[in-house]
GROMACS .gro file of C-alpha atoms in nm:
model
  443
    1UNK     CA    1   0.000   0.000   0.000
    2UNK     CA    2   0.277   0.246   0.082
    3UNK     CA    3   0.427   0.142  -0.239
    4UNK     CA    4   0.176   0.248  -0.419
    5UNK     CA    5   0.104   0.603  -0.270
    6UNK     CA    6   0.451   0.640  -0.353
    7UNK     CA    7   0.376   0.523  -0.694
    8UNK     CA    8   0.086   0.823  -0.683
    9UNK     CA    9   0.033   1.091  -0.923
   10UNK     CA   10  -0.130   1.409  -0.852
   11UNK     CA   11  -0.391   1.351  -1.130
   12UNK     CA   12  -0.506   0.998  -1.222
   13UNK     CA   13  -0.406   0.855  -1.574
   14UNK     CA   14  -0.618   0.637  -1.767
   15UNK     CA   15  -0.454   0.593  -2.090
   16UNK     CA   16  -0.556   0.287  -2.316
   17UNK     CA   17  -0.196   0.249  -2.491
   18UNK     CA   18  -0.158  -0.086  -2.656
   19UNK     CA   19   0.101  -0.348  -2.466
   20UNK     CA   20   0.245  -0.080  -2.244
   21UNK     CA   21   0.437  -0.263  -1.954
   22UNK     CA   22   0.675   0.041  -1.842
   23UNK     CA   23   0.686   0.113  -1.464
   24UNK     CA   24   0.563   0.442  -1.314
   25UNK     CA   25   0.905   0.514  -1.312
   26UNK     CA   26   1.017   0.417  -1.668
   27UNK     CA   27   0.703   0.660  -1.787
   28UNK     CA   28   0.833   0.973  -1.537
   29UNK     CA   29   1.189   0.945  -1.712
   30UNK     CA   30   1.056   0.930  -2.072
   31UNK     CA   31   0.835   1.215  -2.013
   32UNK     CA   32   1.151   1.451  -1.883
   33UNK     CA   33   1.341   1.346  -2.158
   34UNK     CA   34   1.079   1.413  -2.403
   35UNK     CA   35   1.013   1.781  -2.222
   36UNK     CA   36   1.097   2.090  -2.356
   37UNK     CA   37   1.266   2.216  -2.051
   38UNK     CA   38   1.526   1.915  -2.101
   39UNK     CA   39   1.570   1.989  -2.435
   40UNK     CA   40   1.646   2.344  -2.329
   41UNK     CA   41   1.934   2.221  -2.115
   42UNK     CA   42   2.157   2.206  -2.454
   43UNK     CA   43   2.157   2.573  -2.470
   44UNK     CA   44   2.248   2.659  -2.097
   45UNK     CA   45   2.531   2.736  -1.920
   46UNK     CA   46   2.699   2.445  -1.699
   47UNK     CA   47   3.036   2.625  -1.632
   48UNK     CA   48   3.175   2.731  -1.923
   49UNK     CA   49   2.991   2.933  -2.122
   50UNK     CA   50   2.832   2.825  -2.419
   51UNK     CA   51   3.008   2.941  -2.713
   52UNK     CA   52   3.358   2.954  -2.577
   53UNK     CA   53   3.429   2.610  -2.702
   54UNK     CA   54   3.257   2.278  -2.905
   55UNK     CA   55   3.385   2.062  -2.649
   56UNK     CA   56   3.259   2.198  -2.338
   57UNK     CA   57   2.962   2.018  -2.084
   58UNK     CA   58   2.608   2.223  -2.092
   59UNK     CA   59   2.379   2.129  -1.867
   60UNK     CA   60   2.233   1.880  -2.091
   61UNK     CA   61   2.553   1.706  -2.136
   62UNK     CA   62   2.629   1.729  -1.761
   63UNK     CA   63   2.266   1.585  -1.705
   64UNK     CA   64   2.307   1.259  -1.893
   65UNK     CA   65   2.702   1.214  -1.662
   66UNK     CA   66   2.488   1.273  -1.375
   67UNK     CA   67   2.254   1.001  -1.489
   68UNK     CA   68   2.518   0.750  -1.571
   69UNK     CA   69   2.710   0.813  -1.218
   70UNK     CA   70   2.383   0.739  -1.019
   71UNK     CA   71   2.289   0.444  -1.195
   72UNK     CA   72   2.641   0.378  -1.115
   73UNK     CA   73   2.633   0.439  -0.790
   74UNK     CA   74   2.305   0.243  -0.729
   75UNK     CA   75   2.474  -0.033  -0.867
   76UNK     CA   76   2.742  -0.055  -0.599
   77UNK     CA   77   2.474  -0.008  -0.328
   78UNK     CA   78   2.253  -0.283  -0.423
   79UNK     CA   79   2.572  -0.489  -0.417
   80UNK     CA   80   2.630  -0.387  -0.061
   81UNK     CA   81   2.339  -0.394   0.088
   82UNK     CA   82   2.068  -0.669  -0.072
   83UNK     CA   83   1.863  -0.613   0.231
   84UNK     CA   84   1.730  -0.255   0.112
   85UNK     CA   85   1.719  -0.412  -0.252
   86UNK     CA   86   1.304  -0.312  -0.199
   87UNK     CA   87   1.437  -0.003  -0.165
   88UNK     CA   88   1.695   0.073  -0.446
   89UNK     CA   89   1.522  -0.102  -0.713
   90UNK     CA   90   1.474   0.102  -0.986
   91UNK     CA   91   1.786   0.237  -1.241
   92UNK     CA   92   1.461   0.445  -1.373
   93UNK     CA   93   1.398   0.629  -1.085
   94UNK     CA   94   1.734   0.754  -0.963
   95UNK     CA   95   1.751   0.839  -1.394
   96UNK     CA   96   1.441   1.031  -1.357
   97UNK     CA   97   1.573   1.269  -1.161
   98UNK     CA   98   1.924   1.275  -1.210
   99UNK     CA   99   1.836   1.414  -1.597
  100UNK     CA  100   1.594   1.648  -1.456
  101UNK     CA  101   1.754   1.785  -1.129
  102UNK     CA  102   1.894   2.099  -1.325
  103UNK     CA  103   1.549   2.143  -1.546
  104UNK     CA  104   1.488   2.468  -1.325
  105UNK     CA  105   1.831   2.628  -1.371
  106UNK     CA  106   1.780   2.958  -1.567
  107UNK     CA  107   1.998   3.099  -1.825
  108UNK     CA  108   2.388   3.218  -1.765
  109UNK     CA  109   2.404   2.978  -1.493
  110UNK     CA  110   2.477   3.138  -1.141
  111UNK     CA  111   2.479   3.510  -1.298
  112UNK     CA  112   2.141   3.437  -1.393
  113UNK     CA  113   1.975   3.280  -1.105
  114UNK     CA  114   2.128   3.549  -0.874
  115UNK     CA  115   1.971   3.832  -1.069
  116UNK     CA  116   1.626   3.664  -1.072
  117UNK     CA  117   1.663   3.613  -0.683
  118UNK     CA  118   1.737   3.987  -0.647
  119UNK     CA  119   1.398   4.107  -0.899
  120UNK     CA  120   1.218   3.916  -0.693
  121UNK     CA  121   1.374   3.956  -0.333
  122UNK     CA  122   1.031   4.101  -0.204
  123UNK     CA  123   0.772   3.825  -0.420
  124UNK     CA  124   0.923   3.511  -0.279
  125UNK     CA  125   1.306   3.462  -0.428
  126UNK     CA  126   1.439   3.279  -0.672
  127UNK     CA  127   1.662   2.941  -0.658
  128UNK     CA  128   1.677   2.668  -0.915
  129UNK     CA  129   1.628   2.323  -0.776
  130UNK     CA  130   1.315   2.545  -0.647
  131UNK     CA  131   1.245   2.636  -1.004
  132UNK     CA  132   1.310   2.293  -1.101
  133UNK     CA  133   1.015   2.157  -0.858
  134UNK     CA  134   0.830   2.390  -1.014
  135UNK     CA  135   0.867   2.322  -1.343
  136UNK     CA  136   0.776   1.905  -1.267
  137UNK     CA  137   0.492   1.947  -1.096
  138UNK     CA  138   0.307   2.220  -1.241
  139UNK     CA  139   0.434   2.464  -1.559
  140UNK     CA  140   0.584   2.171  -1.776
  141UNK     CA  141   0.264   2.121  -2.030
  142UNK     CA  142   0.278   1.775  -2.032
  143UNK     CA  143  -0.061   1.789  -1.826
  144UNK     CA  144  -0.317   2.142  -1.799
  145UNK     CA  145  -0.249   2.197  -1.460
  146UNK     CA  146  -0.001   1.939  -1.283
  147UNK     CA  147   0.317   2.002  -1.509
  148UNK     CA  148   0.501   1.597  -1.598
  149UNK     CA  149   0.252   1.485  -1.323
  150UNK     CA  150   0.543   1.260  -1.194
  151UNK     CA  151   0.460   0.997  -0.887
  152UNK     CA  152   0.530   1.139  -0.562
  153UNK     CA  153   0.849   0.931  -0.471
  154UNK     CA  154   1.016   1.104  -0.798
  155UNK     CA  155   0.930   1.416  -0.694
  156UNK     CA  156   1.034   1.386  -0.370
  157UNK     CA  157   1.346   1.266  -0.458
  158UNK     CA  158   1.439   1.566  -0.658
  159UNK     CA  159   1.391   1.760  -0.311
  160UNK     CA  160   1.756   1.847  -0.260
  161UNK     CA  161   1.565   2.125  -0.022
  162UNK     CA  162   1.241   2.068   0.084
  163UNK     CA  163   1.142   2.342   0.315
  164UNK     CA  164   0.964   2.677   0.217
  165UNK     CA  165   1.156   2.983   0.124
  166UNK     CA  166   0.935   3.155   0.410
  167UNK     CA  167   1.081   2.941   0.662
  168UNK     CA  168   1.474   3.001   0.561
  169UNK     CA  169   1.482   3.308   0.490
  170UNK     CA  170   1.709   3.536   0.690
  171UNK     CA  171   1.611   3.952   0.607
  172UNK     CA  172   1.912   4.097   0.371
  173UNK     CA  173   2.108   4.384   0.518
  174UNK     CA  174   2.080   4.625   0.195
  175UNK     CA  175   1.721   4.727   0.053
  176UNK     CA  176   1.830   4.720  -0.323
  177UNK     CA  177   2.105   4.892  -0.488
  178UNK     CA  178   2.173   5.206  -0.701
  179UNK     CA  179   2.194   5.028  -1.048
  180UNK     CA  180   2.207   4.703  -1.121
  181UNK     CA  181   2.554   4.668  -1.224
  182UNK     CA  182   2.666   4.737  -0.841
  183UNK     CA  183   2.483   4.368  -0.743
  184UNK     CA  184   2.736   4.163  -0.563
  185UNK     CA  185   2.599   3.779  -0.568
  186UNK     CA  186   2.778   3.778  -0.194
  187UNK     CA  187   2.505   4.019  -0.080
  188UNK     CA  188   2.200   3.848  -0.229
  189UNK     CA  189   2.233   3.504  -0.154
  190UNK     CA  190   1.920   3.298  -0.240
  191UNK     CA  191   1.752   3.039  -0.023
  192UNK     CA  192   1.783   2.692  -0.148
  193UNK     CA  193   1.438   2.606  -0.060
  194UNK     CA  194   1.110   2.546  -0.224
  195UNK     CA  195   0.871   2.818  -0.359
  196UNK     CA  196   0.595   2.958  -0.109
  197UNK     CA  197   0.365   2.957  -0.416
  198UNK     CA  198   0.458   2.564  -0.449
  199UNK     CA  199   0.404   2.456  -0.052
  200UNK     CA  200   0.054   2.299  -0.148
  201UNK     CA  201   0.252   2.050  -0.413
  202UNK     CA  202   0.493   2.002  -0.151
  203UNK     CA  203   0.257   1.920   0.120
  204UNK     CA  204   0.098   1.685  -0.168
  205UNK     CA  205   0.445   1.528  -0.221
  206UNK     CA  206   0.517   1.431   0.163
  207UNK     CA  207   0.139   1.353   0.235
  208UNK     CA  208   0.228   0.940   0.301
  209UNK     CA  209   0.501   1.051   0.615
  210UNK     CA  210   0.374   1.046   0.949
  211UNK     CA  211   0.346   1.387   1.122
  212UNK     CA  212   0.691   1.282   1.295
  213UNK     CA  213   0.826   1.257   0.964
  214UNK     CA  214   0.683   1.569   0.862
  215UNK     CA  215   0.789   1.799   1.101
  216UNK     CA  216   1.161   1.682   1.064
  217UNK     CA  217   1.180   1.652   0.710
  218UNK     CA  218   1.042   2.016   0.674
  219UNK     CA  219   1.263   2.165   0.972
  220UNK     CA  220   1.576   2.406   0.904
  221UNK     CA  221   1.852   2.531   1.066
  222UNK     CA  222   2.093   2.804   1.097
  223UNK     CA  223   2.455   2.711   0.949
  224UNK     CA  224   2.770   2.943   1.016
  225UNK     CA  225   2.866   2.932   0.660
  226UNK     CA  226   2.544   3.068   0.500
  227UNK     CA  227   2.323   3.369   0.587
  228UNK     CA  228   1.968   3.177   0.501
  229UNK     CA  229   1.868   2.897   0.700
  230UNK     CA  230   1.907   2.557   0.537
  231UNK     CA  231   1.746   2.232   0.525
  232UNK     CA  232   1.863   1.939   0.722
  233UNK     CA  233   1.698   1.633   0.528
  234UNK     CA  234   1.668   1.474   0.229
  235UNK     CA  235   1.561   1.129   0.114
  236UNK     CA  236   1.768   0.839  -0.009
  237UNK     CA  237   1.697   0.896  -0.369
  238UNK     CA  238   1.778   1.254  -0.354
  239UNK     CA  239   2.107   1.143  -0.162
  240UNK     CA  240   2.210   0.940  -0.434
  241UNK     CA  241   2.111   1.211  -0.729
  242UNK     CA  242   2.334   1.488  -0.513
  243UNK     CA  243   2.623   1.269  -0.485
  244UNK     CA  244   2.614   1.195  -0.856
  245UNK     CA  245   2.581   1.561  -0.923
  246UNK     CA  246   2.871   1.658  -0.755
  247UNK     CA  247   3.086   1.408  -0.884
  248UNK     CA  248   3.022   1.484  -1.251
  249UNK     CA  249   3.060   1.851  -1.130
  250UNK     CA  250   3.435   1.777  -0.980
  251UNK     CA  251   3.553   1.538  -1.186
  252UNK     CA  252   3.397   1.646  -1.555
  253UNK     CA  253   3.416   1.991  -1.509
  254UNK     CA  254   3.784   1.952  -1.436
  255UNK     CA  255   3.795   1.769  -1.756
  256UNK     CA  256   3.665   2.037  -1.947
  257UNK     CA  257   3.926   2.258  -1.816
  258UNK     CA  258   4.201   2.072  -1.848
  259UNK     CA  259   4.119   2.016  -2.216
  260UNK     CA  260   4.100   2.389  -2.276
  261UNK     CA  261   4.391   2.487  -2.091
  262UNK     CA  262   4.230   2.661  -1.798
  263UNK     CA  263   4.411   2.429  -1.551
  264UNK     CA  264   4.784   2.309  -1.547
  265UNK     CA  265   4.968   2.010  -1.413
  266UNK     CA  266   5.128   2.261  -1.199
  267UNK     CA  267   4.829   2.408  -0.998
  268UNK     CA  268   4.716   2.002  -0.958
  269UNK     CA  269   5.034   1.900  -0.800
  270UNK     CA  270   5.057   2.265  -0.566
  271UNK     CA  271   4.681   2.251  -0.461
  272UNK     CA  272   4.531   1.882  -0.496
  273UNK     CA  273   4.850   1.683  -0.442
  274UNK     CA  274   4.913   1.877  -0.143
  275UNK     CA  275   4.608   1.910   0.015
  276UNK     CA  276   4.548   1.485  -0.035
  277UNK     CA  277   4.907   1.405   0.082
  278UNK     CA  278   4.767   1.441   0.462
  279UNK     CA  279   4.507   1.170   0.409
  280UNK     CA  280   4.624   0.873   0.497
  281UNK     CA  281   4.450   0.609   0.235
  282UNK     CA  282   4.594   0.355   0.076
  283UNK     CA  283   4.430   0.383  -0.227
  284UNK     CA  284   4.413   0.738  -0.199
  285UNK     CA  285   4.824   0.752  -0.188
  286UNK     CA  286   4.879   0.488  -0.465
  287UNK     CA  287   4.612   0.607  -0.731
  288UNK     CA  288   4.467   0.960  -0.639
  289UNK     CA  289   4.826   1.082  -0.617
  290UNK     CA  290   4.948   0.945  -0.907
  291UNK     CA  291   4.756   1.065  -1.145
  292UNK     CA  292   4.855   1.417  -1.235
  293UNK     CA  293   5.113   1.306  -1.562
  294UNK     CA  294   4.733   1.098  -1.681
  295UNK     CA  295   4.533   1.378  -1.588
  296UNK     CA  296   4.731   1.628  -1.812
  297UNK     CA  297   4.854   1.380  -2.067
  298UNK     CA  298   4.812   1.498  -2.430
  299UNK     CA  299   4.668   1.192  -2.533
  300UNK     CA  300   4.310   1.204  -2.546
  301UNK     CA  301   4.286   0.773  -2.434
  302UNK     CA  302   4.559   0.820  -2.140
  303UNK     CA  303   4.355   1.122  -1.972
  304UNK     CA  304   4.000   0.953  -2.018
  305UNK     CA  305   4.151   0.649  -1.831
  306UNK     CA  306   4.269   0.915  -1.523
  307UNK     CA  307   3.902   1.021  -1.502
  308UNK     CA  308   3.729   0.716  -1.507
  309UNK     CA  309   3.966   0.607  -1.199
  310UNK     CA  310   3.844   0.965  -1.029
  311UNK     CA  311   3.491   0.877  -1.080
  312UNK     CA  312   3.505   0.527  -1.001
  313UNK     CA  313   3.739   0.613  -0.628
  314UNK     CA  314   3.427   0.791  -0.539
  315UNK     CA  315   3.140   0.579  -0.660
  316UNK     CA  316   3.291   0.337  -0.511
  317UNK     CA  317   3.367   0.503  -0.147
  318UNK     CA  318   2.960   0.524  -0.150
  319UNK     CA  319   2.757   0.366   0.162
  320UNK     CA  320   2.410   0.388   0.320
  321UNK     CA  321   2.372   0.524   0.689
  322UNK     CA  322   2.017   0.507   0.896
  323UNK     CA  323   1.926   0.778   1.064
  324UNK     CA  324   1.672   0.663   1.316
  325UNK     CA  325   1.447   0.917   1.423
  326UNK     CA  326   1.286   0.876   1.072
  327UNK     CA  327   0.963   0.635   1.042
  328UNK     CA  328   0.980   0.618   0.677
  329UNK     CA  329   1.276   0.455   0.518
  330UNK     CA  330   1.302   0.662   0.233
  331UNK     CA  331   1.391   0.931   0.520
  332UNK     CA  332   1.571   0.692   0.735
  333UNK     CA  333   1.844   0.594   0.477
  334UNK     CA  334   2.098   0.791   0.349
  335UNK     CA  335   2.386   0.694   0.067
  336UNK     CA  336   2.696   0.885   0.199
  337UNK     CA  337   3.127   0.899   0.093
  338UNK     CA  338   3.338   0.776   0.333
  339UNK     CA  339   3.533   1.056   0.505
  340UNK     CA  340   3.828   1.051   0.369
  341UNK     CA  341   3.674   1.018   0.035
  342UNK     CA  342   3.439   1.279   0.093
  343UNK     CA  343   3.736   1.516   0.124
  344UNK     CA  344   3.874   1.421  -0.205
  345UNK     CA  345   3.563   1.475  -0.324
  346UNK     CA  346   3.531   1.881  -0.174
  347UNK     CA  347   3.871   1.912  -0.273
  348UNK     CA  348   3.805   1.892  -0.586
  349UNK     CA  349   3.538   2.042  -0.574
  350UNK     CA  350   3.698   2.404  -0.418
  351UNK     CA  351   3.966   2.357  -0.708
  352UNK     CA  352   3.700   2.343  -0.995
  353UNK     CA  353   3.533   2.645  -0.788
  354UNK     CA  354   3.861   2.863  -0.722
  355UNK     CA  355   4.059   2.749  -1.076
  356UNK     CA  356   3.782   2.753  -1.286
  357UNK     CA  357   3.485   2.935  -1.199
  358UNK     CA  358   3.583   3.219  -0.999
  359UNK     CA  359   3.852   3.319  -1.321
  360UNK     CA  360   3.748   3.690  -1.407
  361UNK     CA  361   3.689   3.565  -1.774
  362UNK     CA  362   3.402   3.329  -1.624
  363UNK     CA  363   3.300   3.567  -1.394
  364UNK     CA  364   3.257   3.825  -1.649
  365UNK     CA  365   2.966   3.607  -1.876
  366UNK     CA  366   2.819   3.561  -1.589
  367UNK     CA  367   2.814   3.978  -1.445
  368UNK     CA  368   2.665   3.997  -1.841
  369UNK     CA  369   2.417   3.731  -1.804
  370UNK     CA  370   2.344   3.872  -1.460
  371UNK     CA  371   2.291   4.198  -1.643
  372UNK     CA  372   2.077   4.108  -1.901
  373UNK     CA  373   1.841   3.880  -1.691
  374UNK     CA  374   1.774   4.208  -1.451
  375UNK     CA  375   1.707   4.418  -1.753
  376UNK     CA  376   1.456   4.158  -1.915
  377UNK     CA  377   1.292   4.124  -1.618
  378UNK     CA  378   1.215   4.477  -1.546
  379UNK     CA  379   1.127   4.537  -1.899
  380UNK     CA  380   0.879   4.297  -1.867
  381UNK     CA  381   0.752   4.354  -1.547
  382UNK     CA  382   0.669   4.723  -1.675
  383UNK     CA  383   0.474   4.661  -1.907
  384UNK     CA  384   0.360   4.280  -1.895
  385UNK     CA  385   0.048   4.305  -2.136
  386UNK     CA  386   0.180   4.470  -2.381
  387UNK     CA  387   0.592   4.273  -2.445
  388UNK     CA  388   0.508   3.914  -2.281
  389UNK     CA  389   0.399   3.642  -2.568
  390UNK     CA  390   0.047   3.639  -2.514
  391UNK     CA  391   0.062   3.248  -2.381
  392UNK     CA  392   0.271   3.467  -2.076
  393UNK     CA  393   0.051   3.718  -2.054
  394UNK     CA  394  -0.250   3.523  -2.042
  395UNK     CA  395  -0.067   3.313  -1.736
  396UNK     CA  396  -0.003   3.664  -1.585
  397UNK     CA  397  -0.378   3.776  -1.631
  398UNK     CA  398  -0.493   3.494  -1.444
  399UNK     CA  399  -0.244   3.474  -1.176
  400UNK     CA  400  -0.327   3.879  -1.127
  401UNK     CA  401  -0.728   3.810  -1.117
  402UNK     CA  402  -0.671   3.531  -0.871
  403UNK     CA  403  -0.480   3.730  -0.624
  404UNK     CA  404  -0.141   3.509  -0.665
  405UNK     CA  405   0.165   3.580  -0.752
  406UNK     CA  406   0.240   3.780  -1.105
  407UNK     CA  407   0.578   3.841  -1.085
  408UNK     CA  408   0.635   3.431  -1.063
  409UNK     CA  409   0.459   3.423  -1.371
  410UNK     CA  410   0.763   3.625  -1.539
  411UNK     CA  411   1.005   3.500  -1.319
  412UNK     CA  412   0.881   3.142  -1.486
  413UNK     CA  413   0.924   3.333  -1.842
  414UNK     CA  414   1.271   3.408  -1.806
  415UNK     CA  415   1.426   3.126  -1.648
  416UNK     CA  416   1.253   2.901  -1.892
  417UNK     CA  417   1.497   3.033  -2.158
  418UNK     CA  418   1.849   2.921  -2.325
  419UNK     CA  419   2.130   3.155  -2.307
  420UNK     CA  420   2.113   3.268  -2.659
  421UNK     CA  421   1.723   3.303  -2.706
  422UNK     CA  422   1.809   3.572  -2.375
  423UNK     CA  423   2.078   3.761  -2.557
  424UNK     CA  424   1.877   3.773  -2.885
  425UNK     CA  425   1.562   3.913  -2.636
  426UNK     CA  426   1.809   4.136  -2.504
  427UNK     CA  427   1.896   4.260  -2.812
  428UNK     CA  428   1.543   4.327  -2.948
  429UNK     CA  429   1.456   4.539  -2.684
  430UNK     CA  430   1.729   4.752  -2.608
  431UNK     CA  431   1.955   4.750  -2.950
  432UNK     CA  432   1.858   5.039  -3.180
  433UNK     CA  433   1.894   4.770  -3.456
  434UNK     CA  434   1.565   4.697  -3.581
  435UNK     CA  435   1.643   4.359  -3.798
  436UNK     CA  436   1.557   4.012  -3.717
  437UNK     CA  437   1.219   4.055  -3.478
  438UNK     CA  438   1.272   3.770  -3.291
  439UNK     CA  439   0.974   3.478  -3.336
  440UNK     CA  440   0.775   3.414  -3.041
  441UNK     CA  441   0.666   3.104  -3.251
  442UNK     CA  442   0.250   3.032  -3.260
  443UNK     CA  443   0.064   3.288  -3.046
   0.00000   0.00000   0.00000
């Protein structure tokens, strides 16, 4: 029985389709990979921008890594533990929301989400596992009015933080500033949370957990390191989707720059060499450490060999730990790295972050996509019934007549988009070229 309100859709399907055995979760993954929004993850930032290179990761590209790592690391859990085998049993679920966990990311990556967090600082904030929620369970048109209407144990899986923005967010110290090219990201943090205009899907989502369960699972906490408040839970799916995400994030990403040059042997062996020489592993100090002459080798077959051992240290440095003031063993269970793994793993991690995306020549696409995203938004926010496609507007009409939100319904507009269809928006509206109106497509 608890299976099957797991199993649970918001709306009930009764589709006559001949000979169709597929699991709930077999039909929730070929309905994100089918979606628009997914689609729209080959024209978005990851870290590098689009455009600077034809071998980069986008998001899309990072999406299906992150898919391949959890099913990955599902494997090697099942292995370990056959007792929770009722529990990790389905490749298609941890899929499902490893290719959809970065559906809700908007355009120019980071820049991007920080500037719609600051537009809407005083309507509710903007984050984008938030905005990926969001776009599951209610704006993807799969369905009218329940977005890919996923089963509830998908959607609470892609939960990385499942409380409401109300309940983590912290005042900011500055009302707004001057102009909008003075925005430091460090003073507007968002809050990784979900939506306050989503908390009745969310309630919907966590429905089957005792009131126990509840109250924990939607419970946050102040942390030294971050000015919001931030969740303290997530379920063992989601567990295994976030460790698979930042794996493809350390390890590929490092690729990438490698490949183009951003990185050198020499910054490996001064920061990561040094900083894993205090670990005392054996496995750590025979292969980690020996990798930098694969890692930077100029042949192609030599360096893809380095990263699969990377990925495959940490995949396999994966177990489950219960946590037993949870009822509900989705809640209870948790797939963790071993320590000393899970410091390889943040190490490289913080190089990725300090080599690679903190570079001023990164950090300048994304203080332009930051820019542009502010200046669509209060373009459109003007004015919305007369520049909005009329789909937008008539989302926005309805939203204003019910007494909810409007500004989410252009929020929802703008993140929606690739990086280029932005910058060609951009263009139209504020270039005094006239040429090439941009197609809204059908109206």
């Amino acid at each position: 029985m608890l299976d099957q309100l797991w199993q649970a859709r918001r709306s009930s399907e009764d589709k006559h389709r001949r000979d169709d055995h597929r699991s709930p979760y077999q039909r929730d993954r070929a309905r994100i990979l089918h979606s628009a929004a997914f689609r729209r993850l080959q024209a978005k930032t990851q870290v590098l921008g689009v455009g600077m290179n034809d071998f980069y990761r986008t998001r899309l590209t990072h999406s299906l890594e992150v898919s391949q790592i959890g099913t990955g690391i599902l494997a090697q859990l099942n292995q370990r533990n056959p007792e929770l085998s009722e529990l990790l049993n389905s490749d298609s679920l941890i899929e499902s929301m490893c290719l959809a966990h970065d559906i809700g990311h908007p355009p120019f990556g980071h820049g991007g989400e920080t500037a719609l967090n600051y537009m809407m600082r005083n309507d509710g904030g903007f984050e984008g596992n938030g905005q990926t929620f969001r776009i599951l369970s209610l704006l993807e048109p799969y369905t009218s009015e329940w977005g890919m209407n996923l089963t509830r144990r998908t959607l609470l899986g892609i939960l990385k933080y499942p409380v409401t923005y109300s309940q983590l967010f912290k005042p900011y110290s500055q009302s707004q500033v001057a102009n909008y090219r003075q925005l430091k990201p460090s003073h507007w943090p968002v809050v990784k949370g979900v939506f306050d205009d989503d908390k009745n899907i969310l309630h919907w989502v966590i429905a089957p957990l005792s009131s126990n369960d509840k109250a924990l699972f939607l419970s946050g906490e102040q942390v030294d390191t971050y000015h919001h408040k931030r969740s303290k839970y997530k379920s063992l799916d989601c567990s295994i989707m976030e460790l698979a995400d930042d794996i493809a994030y350390a390890v590929h990403d490092l690729e990438d720059a490698i490949v183009m040059g951003i990185v050198t042997k020499e910054q490996w062996q001064e920061t990561i060499e040094t900083e894993l020489n205090v670990i005392k592993n054996e496995w750590i100090t025979n292969e980690v450490l020996n990798l930098d002459s694969a890692l930077f080798s100029p042949q192609h077959h030599v360096r893809k060999n380095a990263i699969g051992t990377l990925v495959n240290t940490l995949v396999t440095a994966i177990h489950i730990t219960e946590n037993t003031i949870f009822d509900e063993p989705l809640l209870r269970f948790n797939a963790v790295l071993e320590p000393e793994f899970d410091r390889v793993l943040e190490t490289l991690k913080q190089f990725v972050y300090k080599r690679v995306i903190r570079r001023p020549e990164i950090q300048m696409l994304e203080f332009k996509g930051q820019q542009i995203v502010m200046e669509l938004f209060e373009a459109f926010a003007s004015d919305p019934e007369r520049l909005l496609p009329y789909s937008t507007q008539e989302r926005w009409k309805q939203a204003i007549t019910q007494g909810e939100n409007g500004l989410r319904v252009i929020c929802d507009y703008i993140s929606g988009m690739t990086d280029d269809f932005a910058g060609k928006l951009y263009q139209q509206l504020f270039s005094p070229k006239t040429e090439g109106i941009i197609d809204f497509g059908p109206q």
